[in-house]
JSON list of C-alpha atoms in Angstrom, two decimals:
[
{"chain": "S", "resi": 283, "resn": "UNK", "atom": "CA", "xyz": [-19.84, 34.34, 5.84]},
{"chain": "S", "resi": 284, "resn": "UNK", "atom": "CA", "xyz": [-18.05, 31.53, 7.37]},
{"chain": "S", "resi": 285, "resn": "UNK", "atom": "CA", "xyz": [-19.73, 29.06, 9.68]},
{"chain": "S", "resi": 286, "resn": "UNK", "atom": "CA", "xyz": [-18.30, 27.72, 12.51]},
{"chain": "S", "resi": 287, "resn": "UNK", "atom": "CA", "xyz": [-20.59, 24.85, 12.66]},
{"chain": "S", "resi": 288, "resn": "UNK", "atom": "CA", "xyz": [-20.63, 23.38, 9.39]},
{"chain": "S", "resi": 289, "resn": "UNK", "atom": "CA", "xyz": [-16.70, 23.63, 9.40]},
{"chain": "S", "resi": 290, "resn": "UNK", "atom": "CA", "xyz": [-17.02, 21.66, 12.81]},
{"chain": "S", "resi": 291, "resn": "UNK", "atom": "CA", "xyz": [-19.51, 19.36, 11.55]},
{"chain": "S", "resi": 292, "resn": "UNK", "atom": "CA", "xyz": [-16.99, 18.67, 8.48]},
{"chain": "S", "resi": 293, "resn": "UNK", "atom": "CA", "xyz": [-13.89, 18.27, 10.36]},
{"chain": "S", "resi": 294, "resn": "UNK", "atom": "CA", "xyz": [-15.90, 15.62, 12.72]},
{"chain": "S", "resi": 295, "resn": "UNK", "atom": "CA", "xyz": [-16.92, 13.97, 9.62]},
{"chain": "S", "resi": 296, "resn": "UNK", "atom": "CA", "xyz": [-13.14, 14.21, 8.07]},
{"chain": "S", "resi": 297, "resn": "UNK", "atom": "CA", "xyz": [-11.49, 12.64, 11.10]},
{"chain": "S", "resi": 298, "resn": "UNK", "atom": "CA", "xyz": [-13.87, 9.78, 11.68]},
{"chain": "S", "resi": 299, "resn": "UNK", "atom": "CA", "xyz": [-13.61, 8.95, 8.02]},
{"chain": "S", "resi": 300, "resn": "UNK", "atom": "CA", "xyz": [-9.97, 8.68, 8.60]},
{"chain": "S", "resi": 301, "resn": "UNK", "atom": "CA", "xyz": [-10.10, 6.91, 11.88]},
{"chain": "S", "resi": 302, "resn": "UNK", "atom": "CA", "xyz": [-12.34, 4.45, 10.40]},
{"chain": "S", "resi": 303, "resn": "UNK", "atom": "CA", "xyz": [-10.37, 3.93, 7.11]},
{"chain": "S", "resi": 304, "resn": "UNK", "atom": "CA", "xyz": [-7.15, 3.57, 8.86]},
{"chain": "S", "resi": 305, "resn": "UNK", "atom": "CA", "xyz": [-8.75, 0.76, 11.23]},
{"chain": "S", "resi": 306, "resn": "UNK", "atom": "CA", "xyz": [-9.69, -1.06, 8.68]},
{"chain": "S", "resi": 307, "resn": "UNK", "atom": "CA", "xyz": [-6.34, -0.94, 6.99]},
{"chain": "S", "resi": 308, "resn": "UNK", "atom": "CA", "xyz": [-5.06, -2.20, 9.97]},
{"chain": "S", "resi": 309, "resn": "UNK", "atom": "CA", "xyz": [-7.25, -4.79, 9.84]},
{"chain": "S", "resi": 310, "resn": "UNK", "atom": "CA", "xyz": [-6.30, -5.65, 6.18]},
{"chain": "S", "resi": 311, "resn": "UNK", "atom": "CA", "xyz": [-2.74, -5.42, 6.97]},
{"chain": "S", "resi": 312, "resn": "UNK", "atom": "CA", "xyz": [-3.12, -8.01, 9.67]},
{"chain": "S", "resi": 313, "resn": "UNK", "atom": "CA", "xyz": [-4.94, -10.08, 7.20]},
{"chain": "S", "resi": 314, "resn": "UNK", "atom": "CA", "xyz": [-2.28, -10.17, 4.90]},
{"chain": "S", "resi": 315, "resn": "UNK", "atom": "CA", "xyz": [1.02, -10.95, 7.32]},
{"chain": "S", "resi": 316, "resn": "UNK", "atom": "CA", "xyz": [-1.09, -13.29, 8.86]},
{"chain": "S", "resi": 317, "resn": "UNK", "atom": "CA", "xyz": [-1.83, -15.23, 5.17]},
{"chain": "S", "resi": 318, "resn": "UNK", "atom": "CA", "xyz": [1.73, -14.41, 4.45]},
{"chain": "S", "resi": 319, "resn": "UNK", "atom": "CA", "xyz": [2.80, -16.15, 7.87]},
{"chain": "S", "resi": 320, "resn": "UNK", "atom": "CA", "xyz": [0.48, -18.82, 7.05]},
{"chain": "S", "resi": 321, "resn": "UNK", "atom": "CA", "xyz": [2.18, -19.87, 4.07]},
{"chain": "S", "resi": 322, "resn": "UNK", "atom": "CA", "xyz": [5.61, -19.88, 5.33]},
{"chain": "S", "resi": 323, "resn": "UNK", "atom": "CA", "xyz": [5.38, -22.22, 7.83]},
{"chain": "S", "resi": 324, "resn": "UNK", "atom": "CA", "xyz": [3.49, -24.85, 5.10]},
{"chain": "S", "resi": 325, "resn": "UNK", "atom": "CA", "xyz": [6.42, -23.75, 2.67]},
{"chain": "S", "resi": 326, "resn": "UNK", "atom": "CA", "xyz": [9.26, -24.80, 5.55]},
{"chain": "S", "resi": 327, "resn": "UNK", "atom": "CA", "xyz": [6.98, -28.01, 6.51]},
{"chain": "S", "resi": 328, "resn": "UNK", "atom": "CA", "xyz": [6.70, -29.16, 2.94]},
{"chain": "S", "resi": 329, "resn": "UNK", "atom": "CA", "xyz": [10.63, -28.13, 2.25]},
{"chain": "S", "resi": 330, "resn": "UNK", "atom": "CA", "xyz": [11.33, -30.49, 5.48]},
{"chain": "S", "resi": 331, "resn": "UNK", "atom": "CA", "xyz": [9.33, -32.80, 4.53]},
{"chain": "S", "resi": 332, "resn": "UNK", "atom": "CA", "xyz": [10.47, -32.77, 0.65]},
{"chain": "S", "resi": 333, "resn": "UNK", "atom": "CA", "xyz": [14.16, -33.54, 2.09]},
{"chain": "S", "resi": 334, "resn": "UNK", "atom": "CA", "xyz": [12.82, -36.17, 4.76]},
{"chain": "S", "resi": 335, "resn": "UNK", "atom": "CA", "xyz": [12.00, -38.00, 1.65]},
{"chain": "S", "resi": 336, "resn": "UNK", "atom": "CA", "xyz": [14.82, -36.83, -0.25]},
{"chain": "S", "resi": 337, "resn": "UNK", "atom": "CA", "xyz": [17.33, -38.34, 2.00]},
{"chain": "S", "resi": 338, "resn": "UNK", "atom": "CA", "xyz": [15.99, -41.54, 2.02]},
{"chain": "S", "resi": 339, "resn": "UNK", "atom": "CA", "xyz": [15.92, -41.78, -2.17]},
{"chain": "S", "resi": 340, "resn": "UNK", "atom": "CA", "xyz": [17.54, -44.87, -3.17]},
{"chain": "S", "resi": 341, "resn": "UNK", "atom": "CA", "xyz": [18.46, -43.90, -7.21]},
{"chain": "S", "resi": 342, "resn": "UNK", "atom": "CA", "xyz": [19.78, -40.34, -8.72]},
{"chain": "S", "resi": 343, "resn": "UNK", "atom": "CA", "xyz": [16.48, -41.26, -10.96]},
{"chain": "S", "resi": 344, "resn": "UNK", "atom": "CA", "xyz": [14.52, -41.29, -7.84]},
{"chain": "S", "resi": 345, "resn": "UNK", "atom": "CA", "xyz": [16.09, -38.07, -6.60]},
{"chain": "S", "resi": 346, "resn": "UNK", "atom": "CA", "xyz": [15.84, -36.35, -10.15]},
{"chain": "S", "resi": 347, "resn": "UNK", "atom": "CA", "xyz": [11.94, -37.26, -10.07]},
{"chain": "S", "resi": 348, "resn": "UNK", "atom": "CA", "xyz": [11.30, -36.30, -6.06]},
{"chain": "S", "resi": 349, "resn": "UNK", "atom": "CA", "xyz": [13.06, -32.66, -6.72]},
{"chain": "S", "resi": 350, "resn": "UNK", "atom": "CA", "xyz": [11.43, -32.31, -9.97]},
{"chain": "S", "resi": 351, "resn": "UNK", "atom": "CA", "xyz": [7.92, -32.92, -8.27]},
{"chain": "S", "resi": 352, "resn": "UNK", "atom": "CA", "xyz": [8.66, -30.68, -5.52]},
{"chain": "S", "resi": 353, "resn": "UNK", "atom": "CA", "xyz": [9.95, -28.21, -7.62]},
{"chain": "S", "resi": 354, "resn": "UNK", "atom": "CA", "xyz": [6.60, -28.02, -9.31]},
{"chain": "S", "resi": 355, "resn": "UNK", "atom": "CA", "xyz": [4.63, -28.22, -6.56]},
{"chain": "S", "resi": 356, "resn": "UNK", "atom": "CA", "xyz": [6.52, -25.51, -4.88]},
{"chain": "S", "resi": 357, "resn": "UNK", "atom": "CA", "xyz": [5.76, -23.30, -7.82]},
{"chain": "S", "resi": 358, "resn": "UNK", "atom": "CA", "xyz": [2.57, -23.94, -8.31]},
{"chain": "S", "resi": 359, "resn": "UNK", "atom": "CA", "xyz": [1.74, -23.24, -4.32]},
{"chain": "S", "resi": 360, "resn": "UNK", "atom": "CA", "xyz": [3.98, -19.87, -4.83]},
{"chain": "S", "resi": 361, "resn": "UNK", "atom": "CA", "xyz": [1.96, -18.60, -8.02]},
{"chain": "S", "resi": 362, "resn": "UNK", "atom": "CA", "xyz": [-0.96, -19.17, -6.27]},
{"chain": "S", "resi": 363, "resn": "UNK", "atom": "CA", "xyz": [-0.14, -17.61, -2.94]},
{"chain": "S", "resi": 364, "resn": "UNK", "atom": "CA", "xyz": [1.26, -14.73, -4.88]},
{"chain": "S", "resi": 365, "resn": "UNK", "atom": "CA", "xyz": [-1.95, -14.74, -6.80]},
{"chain": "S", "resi": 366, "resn": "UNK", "atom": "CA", "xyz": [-4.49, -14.35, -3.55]},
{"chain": "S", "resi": 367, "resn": "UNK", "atom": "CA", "xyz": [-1.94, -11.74, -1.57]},
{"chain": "S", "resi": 368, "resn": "UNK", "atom": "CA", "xyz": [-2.23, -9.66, -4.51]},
{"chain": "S", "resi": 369, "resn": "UNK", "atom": "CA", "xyz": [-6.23, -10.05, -4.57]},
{"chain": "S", "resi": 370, "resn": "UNK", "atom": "CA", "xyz": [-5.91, -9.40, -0.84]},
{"chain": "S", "resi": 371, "resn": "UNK", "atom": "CA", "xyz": [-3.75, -5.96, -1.48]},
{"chain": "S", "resi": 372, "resn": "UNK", "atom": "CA", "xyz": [-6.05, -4.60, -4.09]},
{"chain": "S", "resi": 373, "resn": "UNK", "atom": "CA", "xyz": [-8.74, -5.20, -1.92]},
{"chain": "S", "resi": 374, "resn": "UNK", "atom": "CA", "xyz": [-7.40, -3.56, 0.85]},
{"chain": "S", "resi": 375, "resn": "UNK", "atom": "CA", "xyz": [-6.99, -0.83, -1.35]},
{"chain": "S", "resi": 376, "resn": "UNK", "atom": "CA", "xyz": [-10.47, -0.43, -2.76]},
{"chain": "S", "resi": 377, "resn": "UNK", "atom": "CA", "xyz": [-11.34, -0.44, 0.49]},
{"chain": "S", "resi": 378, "resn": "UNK", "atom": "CA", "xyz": [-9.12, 2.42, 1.81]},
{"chain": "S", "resi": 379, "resn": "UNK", "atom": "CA", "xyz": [-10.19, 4.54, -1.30]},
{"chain": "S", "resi": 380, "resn": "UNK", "atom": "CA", "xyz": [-14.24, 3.60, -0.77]},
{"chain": "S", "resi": 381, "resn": "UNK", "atom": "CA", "xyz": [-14.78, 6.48, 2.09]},
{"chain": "S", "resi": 382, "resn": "UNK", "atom": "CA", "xyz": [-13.03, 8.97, 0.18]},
{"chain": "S", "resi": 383, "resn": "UNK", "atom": "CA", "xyz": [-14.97, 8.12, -3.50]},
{"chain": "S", "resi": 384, "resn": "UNK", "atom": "CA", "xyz": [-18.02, 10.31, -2.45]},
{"chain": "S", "resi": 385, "resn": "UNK", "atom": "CA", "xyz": [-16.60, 13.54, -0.84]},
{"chain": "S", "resi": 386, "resn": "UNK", "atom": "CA", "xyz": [-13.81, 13.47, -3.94]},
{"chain": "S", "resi": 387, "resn": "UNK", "atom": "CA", "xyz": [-16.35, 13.77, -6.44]},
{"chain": "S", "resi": 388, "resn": "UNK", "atom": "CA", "xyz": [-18.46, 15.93, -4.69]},
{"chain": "S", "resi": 389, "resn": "UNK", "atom": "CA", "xyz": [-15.68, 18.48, -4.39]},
{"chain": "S", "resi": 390, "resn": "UNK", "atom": "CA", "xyz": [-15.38, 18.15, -8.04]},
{"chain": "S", "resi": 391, "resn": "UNK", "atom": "CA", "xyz": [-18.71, 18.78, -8.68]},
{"chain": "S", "resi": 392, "resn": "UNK", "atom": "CA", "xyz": [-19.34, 21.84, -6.60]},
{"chain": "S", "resi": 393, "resn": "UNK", "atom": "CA", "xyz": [-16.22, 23.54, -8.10]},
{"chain": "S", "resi": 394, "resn": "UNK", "atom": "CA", "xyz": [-17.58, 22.64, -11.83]},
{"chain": "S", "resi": 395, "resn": "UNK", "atom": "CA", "xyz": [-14.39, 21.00, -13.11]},
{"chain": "S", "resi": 396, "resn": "UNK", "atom": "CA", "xyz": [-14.08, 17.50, -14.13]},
{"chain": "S", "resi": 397, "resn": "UNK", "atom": "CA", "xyz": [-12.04, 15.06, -12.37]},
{"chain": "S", "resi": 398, "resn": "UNK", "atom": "CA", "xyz": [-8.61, 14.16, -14.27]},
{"chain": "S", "resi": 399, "resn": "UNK", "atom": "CA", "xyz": [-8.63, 11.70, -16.22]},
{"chain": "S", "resi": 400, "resn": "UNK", "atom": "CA", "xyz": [-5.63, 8.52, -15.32]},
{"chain": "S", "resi": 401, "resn": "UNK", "atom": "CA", "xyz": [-3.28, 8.75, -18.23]},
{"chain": "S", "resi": 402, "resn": "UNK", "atom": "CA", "xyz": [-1.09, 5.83, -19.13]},
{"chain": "S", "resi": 403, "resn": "UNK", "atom": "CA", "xyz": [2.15, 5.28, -17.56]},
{"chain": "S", "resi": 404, "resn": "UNK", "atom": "CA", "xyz": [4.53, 6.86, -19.94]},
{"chain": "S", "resi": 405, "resn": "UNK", "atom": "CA", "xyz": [6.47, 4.42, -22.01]}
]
């Protein structure tokens, strides 16, 4: 027979699992534009900077070896910006899935099935 209760009690459960998850997304979100925001200003600042400099070169060798430097250095800050805001999305996302890990594989244990396995990505 159906219970009224324990549906209740489940639907309470389901929507403050989602409440909660989706805060904390927020939160993650937020995070991340404000890393992302973070960066862009220091990546104008050293690009005005880099030309400050740039402009006041003396030599095309001294040009060559200021854009060559800053080229680097520009990389190198990229990569490793990319690097963490792709740390910071797969966290996020570990995170989002955490609440949902235990009632998943519960369902798939009361119904006696085994959960799917993740296939490759088909060539």
């Amino acid at each position: 027979m159906f219970n009224f209760d324990d549906a209740n009690r489940k639907s309470k459960e389901a929507v403050d699992t989602a409440l909660r998850t989706y805060s904390e997304t927020a939160r993650g979100f937020q995070a991340i534009a404000a890393e992302a925001a973070d960066y862009s200003k220091k990546s104008f600042q050293d690009a005005v900077t880099h030309f400050e400099t740039l402009a006041g070169a003396k030599s095309f060798e001294a040009v060559f070896e200021l854009q060559t430097s800053y080229v680097k250095s520009s990389y190198e800050s990229f990569v490793s910006e990319a690097t963490k805001l792709g740390e910071m999305y797969a966290d996020l996302a570990k995170s989002a899935y955490k609440p949902y890990e235990a009632p998943i594989a519960a369902a798939v244990a009361k119904t006696g099935r085994q959960a799917p396995a993740a296939t490759p990505a088909a060539a």
